[in-house]
mmCIF file of C-alpha atoms in Angstrom:
data_model
loop_
_atom_site.group_PDB
_atom_site.id
_atom_site.type_symbol
_atom_site.label_atom_id
_atom_site.label_comp_id
_atom_site.label_asym_id
_atom_site.label_seq_id
_atom_site.Cartn_x
_atom_site.Cartn_y
_atom_site.Cartn_z
ATOM 1 C CA MET A 1 109.865 107.971 96.952
ATOM 2 C CA LYS A 2 109.480 111.317 98.707
ATOM 3 C CA GLY A 3 107.174 109.593 101.175
ATOM 4 C CA TRP A 4 109.832 106.965 101.887
ATOM 5 C CA VAL A 5 112.489 109.631 102.484
ATOM 6 C CA LEU A 6 110.172 111.578 104.780
ATOM 7 C CA ALA A 7 109.312 108.400 106.698
ATOM 8 C CA LEU A 8 113.012 107.759 107.286
ATOM 9 C CA SER A 9 113.464 111.343 108.431
ATOM 10 C CA TRP A 10 110.457 111.278 110.762
ATOM 11 C CA LEU A 11 110.728 107.790 112.210
ATOM 12 C CA THR A 12 114.477 107.154 112.538
ATOM 13 C CA VAL A 13 117.626 108.956 113.621
ATOM 14 C CA LEU A 14 119.141 108.601 110.174
ATOM 15 C CA PRO A 15 120.440 111.967 108.897
ATOM 16 C CA VAL A 16 117.975 112.148 106.010
ATOM 17 C CA ARG A 17 116.960 115.537 104.649
ATOM 18 C CA ALA A 18 113.348 115.547 103.594
ATOM 19 C CA GLY A 19 112.451 119.229 103.605
ATOM 20 C CA ALA A 20 109.097 120.683 104.622
ATOM 21 C CA PRO A 21 106.453 117.938 104.263
ATOM 22 C CA GLU A 22 103.712 118.501 101.718
ATOM 23 C CA PRO A 23 100.316 116.945 102.565
ATOM 24 C CA GLY A 24 100.562 114.210 99.935
ATOM 25 C CA VAL A 25 104.123 113.326 100.907
ATOM 26 C CA ALA A 26 103.202 113.246 104.603
ATOM 27 C CA ALA A 27 100.336 110.861 103.831
ATOM 28 C CA ALA A 28 102.700 108.609 101.885
ATOM 29 C CA ALA A 29 105.164 108.617 104.792
ATOM 30 C CA ILE A 30 102.475 107.256 107.106
ATOM 31 C CA ARG A 31 101.826 104.427 104.641
ATOM 32 C CA TRP A 32 105.539 103.571 104.589
ATOM 33 C CA ALA A 33 105.737 103.433 108.405
ATOM 34 C CA PRO A 34 105.256 99.634 108.791
ATOM 35 C CA VAL A 35 108.191 98.993 106.461
ATOM 36 C CA ILE A 36 110.362 101.287 108.593
ATOM 37 C CA GLY A 37 109.110 99.431 111.650
ATOM 38 C CA ALA A 38 110.036 96.036 110.221
ATOM 39 C CA LEU A 39 113.568 97.231 109.442
ATOM 40 C CA LEU A 40 114.016 98.723 112.911
ATOM 41 C CA GLY A 41 112.629 95.560 114.477
ATOM 42 C CA ALA A 42 115.035 93.370 112.524
ATOM 43 C CA ALA A 43 117.959 95.582 113.588
ATOM 44 C CA ALA A 44 116.831 95.430 117.218
ATOM 45 C CA ALA A 45 116.574 91.643 117.032
ATOM 46 C CA ALA A 46 120.120 91.502 115.695
ATOM 47 C CA VAL A 47 121.260 93.506 118.726
ATOM 48 C CA LEU A 48 119.315 91.160 121.009
ATOM 49 C CA LEU A 49 120.877 88.044 119.499
ATOM 50 C CA GLY A 50 124.343 89.595 119.526
ATOM 51 C CA LEU A 51 124.074 90.427 123.216
ATOM 52 C CA SER A 52 122.786 86.946 123.975
ATOM 53 C CA ALA A 53 125.695 85.406 122.069
ATOM 54 C CA LEU A 54 128.075 87.437 124.238
ATOM 55 C CA GLY A 55 126.532 85.920 127.351
ATOM 56 C CA VAL A 56 124.624 88.993 128.498
ATOM 57 C CA PRO A 57 121.765 87.924 130.819
ATOM 58 C CA ALA A 58 118.473 87.653 128.970
ATOM 59 C CA LEU A 59 116.628 90.419 130.809
ATOM 60 C CA ALA A 60 119.590 92.773 130.545
ATOM 61 C CA ALA A 61 119.796 92.035 126.811
ATOM 62 C CA GLY A 62 116.085 92.771 126.527
ATOM 63 C CA LEU A 63 116.423 96.097 128.327
ATOM 64 C CA LEU A 64 119.406 97.117 126.208
ATOM 65 C CA THR A 65 117.483 96.214 123.065
ATOM 66 C CA VAL A 66 114.566 98.370 124.193
ATOM 67 C CA GLY A 67 117.066 101.174 124.714
ATOM 68 C CA PHE A 68 118.429 100.626 121.215
ATOM 69 C CA LEU A 69 114.936 100.934 119.736
ATOM 70 C CA ALA A 70 114.311 104.112 121.718
ATOM 71 C CA MET A 71 117.593 105.565 120.490
ATOM 72 C CA THR A 72 116.910 104.743 116.829
ATOM 73 C CA THR A 73 113.522 106.489 117.003
ATOM 74 C CA ARG A 74 114.682 109.454 119.148
ATOM 75 C CA GLY A 75 112.311 108.141 121.829
ATOM 76 C CA MET A 76 109.510 109.806 119.873
ATOM 77 C CA HIS A 77 106.957 106.998 120.249
ATOM 78 C CA LEU A 78 107.675 106.607 123.950
ATOM 79 C CA ASP A 79 107.276 110.352 124.423
ATOM 80 C CA GLY A 80 103.913 110.143 122.675
ATOM 81 C CA LEU A 81 102.866 107.249 124.918
ATOM 82 C CA ALA A 82 103.850 109.178 128.039
ATOM 83 C CA ASP A 83 102.026 112.351 126.986
ATOM 84 C CA THR A 84 98.936 110.389 125.986
ATOM 85 C CA ALA A 85 98.882 108.613 129.356
ATOM 86 C CA ASP A 86 99.072 111.921 131.213
ATOM 87 C CA GLY A 87 96.368 113.417 128.995
ATOM 88 C CA LEU A 88 94.021 110.511 129.570
ATOM 89 C CA GLY A 89 94.753 110.510 133.282
ATOM 90 C CA CYS A 90 93.818 114.114 133.983
ATOM 91 C CA TYR A 91 90.383 115.515 134.720
ATOM 92 C CA GLY A 92 88.609 118.243 132.811
ATOM 93 C CA PRO A 93 87.628 119.035 129.212
ATOM 94 C CA PRO A 94 89.720 118.245 126.111
ATOM 95 C CA GLU A 95 91.464 121.606 126.398
ATOM 96 C CA ARG A 96 92.760 120.632 129.833
ATOM 97 C CA ALA A 97 94.017 117.262 128.585
ATOM 98 C CA LEU A 98 95.785 118.872 125.620
ATOM 99 C CA ALA A 99 97.410 121.439 127.905
ATOM 100 C CA VAL A 100 98.750 118.654 130.121
ATOM 101 C CA MET A 101 100.120 116.860 127.057
ATOM 102 C CA ARG A 102 101.856 120.040 125.853
ATOM 103 C CA ASP A 103 103.456 120.660 129.239
ATOM 104 C CA GLY A 104 106.467 118.479 128.479
ATOM 105 C CA GLY A 105 106.841 117.042 131.980
ATOM 106 C CA ALA A 106 106.174 113.437 132.949
ATOM 107 C CA GLY A 107 103.364 112.969 135.448
ATOM 108 C CA PRO A 108 102.621 109.831 137.482
ATOM 109 C CA PHE A 109 100.494 108.279 134.739
ATOM 110 C CA ALA A 110 103.323 108.729 132.238
ATOM 111 C CA VAL A 111 105.933 107.267 134.578
ATOM 112 C CA VAL A 112 103.901 104.176 135.438
ATOM 113 C CA THR A 113 102.909 103.620 131.806
ATOM 114 C CA LEU A 114 106.515 103.845 130.628
ATOM 115 C CA LEU A 115 107.763 101.519 133.365
ATOM 116 C CA VAL A 116 105.139 98.897 132.584
ATOM 117 C CA THR A 117 105.592 99.187 128.822
ATOM 118 C CA LEU A 118 109.385 99.127 128.774
ATOM 119 C CA GLY A 119 109.560 96.383 131.377
ATOM 120 C CA THR A 120 107.060 94.250 129.488
ATOM 121 C CA GLN A 121 108.874 94.734 126.197
ATOM 122 C CA ALA A 122 112.218 93.844 127.780
ATOM 123 C CA ALA A 123 110.821 90.698 129.387
ATOM 124 C CA ALA A 124 109.196 89.627 126.112
ATOM 125 C CA LEU A 125 112.433 90.193 124.213
ATOM 126 C CA ALA A 126 114.316 88.172 126.837
ATOM 127 C CA ALA A 127 111.920 85.280 126.265
ATOM 128 C CA LEU A 128 112.351 85.531 122.482
ATOM 129 C CA ALA A 129 116.159 85.680 122.543
ATOM 130 C CA PRO A 130 116.731 81.875 122.650
ATOM 131 C CA HIS A 131 114.742 81.366 119.418
ATOM 132 C CA GLY A 132 117.414 82.682 117.042
ATOM 133 C CA ILE A 133 116.115 83.633 113.608
ATOM 134 C CA HIS A 134 112.547 83.318 114.857
ATOM 135 C CA ALA A 135 113.285 86.190 117.234
ATOM 136 C CA VAL A 136 114.126 88.344 114.215
ATOM 137 C CA THR A 137 110.781 87.618 112.550
ATOM 138 C CA ALA A 138 108.948 88.187 115.829
ATOM 139 C CA VAL A 139 110.462 91.587 116.628
ATOM 140 C CA ALA A 140 110.173 92.767 113.018
ATOM 141 C CA LEU A 141 106.533 91.668 112.918
ATOM 142 C CA ALA A 142 105.685 93.383 116.206
ATOM 143 C CA ALA A 143 107.384 96.649 115.239
ATOM 144 C CA ALA A 144 105.685 96.702 111.847
ATOM 145 C CA ALA A 145 102.276 95.933 113.359
ATOM 146 C CA GLY A 146 102.703 98.797 115.804
ATOM 147 C CA ARG A 147 103.437 101.316 113.084
ATOM 148 C CA ALA A 148 100.590 100.060 110.919
ATOM 149 C CA GLY A 149 98.375 101.645 113.556
ATOM 150 C CA PHE A 150 99.482 105.106 112.382
ATOM 151 C CA ALA A 151 97.201 104.801 109.374
ATOM 152 C CA TRP A 152 94.183 103.999 111.543
ATOM 153 C CA VAL A 153 94.769 106.890 113.947
ATOM 154 C CA ALA A 154 95.160 109.258 110.963
ATOM 155 C CA ARG A 155 92.224 107.868 108.958
ATOM 156 C CA ARG A 156 89.646 109.978 107.162
ATOM 157 C CA GLY A 157 86.994 111.408 109.462
ATOM 158 C CA VAL A 158 89.312 111.945 112.444
ATOM 159 C CA ARG A 159 90.318 115.578 112.712
ATOM 160 C CA ALA A 160 93.332 117.089 114.413
ATOM 161 C CA ALA A 161 92.738 117.924 118.063
ATOM 162 C CA ARG A 162 94.808 121.104 117.759
ATOM 163 C CA PRO A 163 96.474 123.101 114.991
ATOM 164 C CA GLY A 164 100.127 122.595 114.192
ATOM 165 C CA GLY A 165 102.436 119.672 114.787
ATOM 166 C CA LEU A 166 102.585 116.208 113.295
ATOM 167 C CA GLY A 167 98.979 115.417 114.173
ATOM 168 C CA ALA A 168 97.603 118.324 112.174
ATOM 169 C CA THR A 169 99.883 117.419 109.258
ATOM 170 C CA VAL A 170 98.595 113.848 108.871
ATOM 171 C CA ALA A 171 95.112 113.923 110.429
ATOM 172 C CA GLY A 172 92.508 112.518 108.042
ATOM 173 C CA SER A 173 95.155 111.688 105.429
ATOM 174 C CA GLN A 174 94.563 107.922 105.207
ATOM 175 C CA GLN A 175 91.777 105.987 103.548
ATOM 176 C CA TRP A 176 89.949 103.777 106.047
ATOM 177 C CA TRP A 177 91.244 100.578 104.405
ATOM 178 C CA VAL A 178 94.986 101.351 104.617
ATOM 179 C CA ALA A 179 95.496 100.136 108.194
ATOM 180 C CA PRO A 180 93.305 97.022 107.787
ATOM 181 C CA ALA A 181 95.220 96.170 104.604
ATOM 182 C CA TRP A 182 98.510 96.400 106.462
ATOM 183 C CA TRP A 183 97.179 94.408 109.411
ATOM 184 C CA THR A 184 95.877 91.691 107.090
ATOM 185 C CA ALA A 185 99.198 91.407 105.262
ATOM 186 C CA LEU A 186 101.132 91.309 108.531
ATOM 187 C CA ALA A 187 98.743 88.752 110.032
ATOM 188 C CA LEU A 188 99.350 86.490 107.031
ATOM 189 C CA ALA A 189 103.105 86.952 107.423
ATOM 190 C CA GLY A 190 102.780 86.147 111.114
ATOM 191 C CA LEU A 191 100.731 83.064 110.311
ATOM 192 C CA LEU A 192 103.462 81.770 108.029
ATOM 193 C CA ALA A 193 106.293 82.567 110.449
ATOM 194 C CA TRP A 194 104.723 81.823 113.840
ATOM 195 C CA GLY A 195 101.512 79.927 113.199
ATOM 196 C CA TRP A 196 98.214 81.121 114.609
ATOM 197 C CA ARG A 197 99.983 83.076 117.360
ATOM 198 C CA GLY A 198 101.579 85.293 114.737
ATOM 199 C CA ALA A 199 98.161 86.252 113.407
ATOM 200 C CA LEU A 200 96.850 86.674 116.957
ATOM 201 C CA ALA A 201 99.735 89.003 117.819
ATOM 202 C CA VAL A 202 98.868 91.342 114.948
ATOM 203 C CA GLY A 203 95.132 91.069 115.587
ATOM 204 C CA LEU A 204 95.398 91.927 119.272
ATOM 205 C CA GLY A 205 97.553 94.942 118.471
ATOM 206 C CA ALA A 206 95.011 96.101 115.899
ATOM 207 C CA ILE A 207 92.120 95.793 118.367
ATOM 208 C CA LEU A 208 93.980 97.846 120.962
ATOM 209 C CA VAL A 209 94.821 100.555 118.413
ATOM 210 C CA VAL A 210 91.179 100.789 117.316
ATOM 211 C CA ALA A 211 90.060 101.105 120.944
ATOM 212 C CA LEU A 212 92.771 103.654 121.767
ATOM 213 C CA SER A 213 91.977 105.750 118.691
ATOM 214 C CA ARG A 214 88.277 105.781 119.484
ATOM 215 C CA HIS A 215 88.817 106.755 123.117
ATOM 216 C CA THR A 216 91.451 109.435 122.482
ATOM 217 C CA ALA A 217 89.445 111.011 119.652
ATOM 218 C CA ARG A 218 86.551 111.464 122.070
ATOM 219 C CA ARG A 219 88.710 112.510 125.026
ATOM 220 C CA PHE A 220 90.948 114.970 123.141
ATOM 221 C CA GLY A 221 88.500 116.099 120.477
ATOM 222 C CA GLY A 222 90.572 114.513 117.705
ATOM 223 C CA MET A 223 93.983 112.978 117.148
ATOM 224 C CA THR A 224 97.438 114.266 117.968
ATOM 225 C CA GLY A 225 100.955 113.188 117.090
ATOM 226 C CA ASP A 226 101.270 111.810 120.620
ATOM 227 C CA VAL A 227 98.468 109.336 119.939
ATOM 228 C CA LEU A 228 100.415 108.027 116.936
ATOM 229 C CA GLY A 229 103.322 107.160 119.232
ATOM 230 C CA ALA A 230 101.033 105.669 121.863
ATOM 231 C CA ALA A 231 99.308 103.470 119.293
ATOM 232 C CA SER A 232 102.639 102.192 118.034
ATOM 233 C CA GLU A 233 103.946 101.289 121.495
ATOM 234 C CA VAL A 234 100.707 99.671 122.651
ATOM 235 C CA ALA A 235 100.386 97.456 119.566
ATOM 236 C CA THR A 236 104.088 96.557 119.516
ATOM 237 C CA THR A 237 104.031 95.584 123.187
ATOM 238 C CA ALA A 238 100.909 93.448 122.785
ATOM 239 C CA ALA A 239 102.374 91.632 119.789
ATOM 240 C CA LEU A 240 105.664 90.953 121.575
ATOM 241 C CA VAL A 241 103.852 89.511 124.590
ATOM 242 C CA VAL A 242 101.758 87.165 122.448
ATOM 243 C CA LEU A 243 104.782 85.964 120.476
ATOM 244 C CA ALA A 244 106.955 85.558 123.578
ATOM 245 C CA THR A 245 104.216 83.552 125.267
ATOM 246 C CA ALA A 246 104.082 81.151 122.325
ATOM 247 C CA GLY A 247 107.206 79.183 123.223
ATOM 248 C CA PRO A 248 108.975 76.851 120.802
ATOM 249 C CA SER A 249 105.758 75.016 119.899
ATOM 250 C CA GLY A 250 104.238 78.225 118.607
ATOM 251 C CA ILE A 251 106.928 78.473 115.931
ATOM 252 C CA THR A 252 106.017 75.173 114.331
ATOM 253 C CA SER A 253 102.281 75.134 114.939
ATOM 254 C CA TRP A 254 101.380 76.186 111.392
#
């Protein structure tokens, strides 16, 4: 259970004291991440439905829900996405990219990436809002699928791009099958809840995480904690778009 406590401490704003992470506990926390994601997604969907019930316009409800998710995660994943975008957008060797990512500022690549990502998530949530309980399963599924990507980014054989930080703590800590096992389980859950589009949502997110991990490992010389956040946001966004595009027929297609 130490891994579960550490996952809560790392991935949420809950005031959980986990202490200094040991390697084995940190690895366990990464494996717990999809469960944390599902819980956060369900809570966000509850906010979305509550706002919709109060008559808040759909897009505004979607944007507020995105803000709620950012608040409950300290904006950590979005910060990782922004830093990764700036790192990938700069010229020069890996050392140059890592220096840009450490800078802390938001460059043009980060700004555009955040605008597109947050806007897309809000629009997808707005489209899901009318579907009631199905919106809960959709957002929980998408958030869990995004965090399942942590295990792939931190799989064995991928070293840390730099010493220190979250990336160095969890780099190479996961067996290669952990992420595929999570993706398979989530795809089956999506198939039951949303038909073939549920499985497609998870599958598309997984493909994007694999591609992102491969590219960033080559570009940065390994993985960083920022790439974990980027992988989560990319996969979550892709899954939300697929599920929001499904429409009412997608819910009953299975």
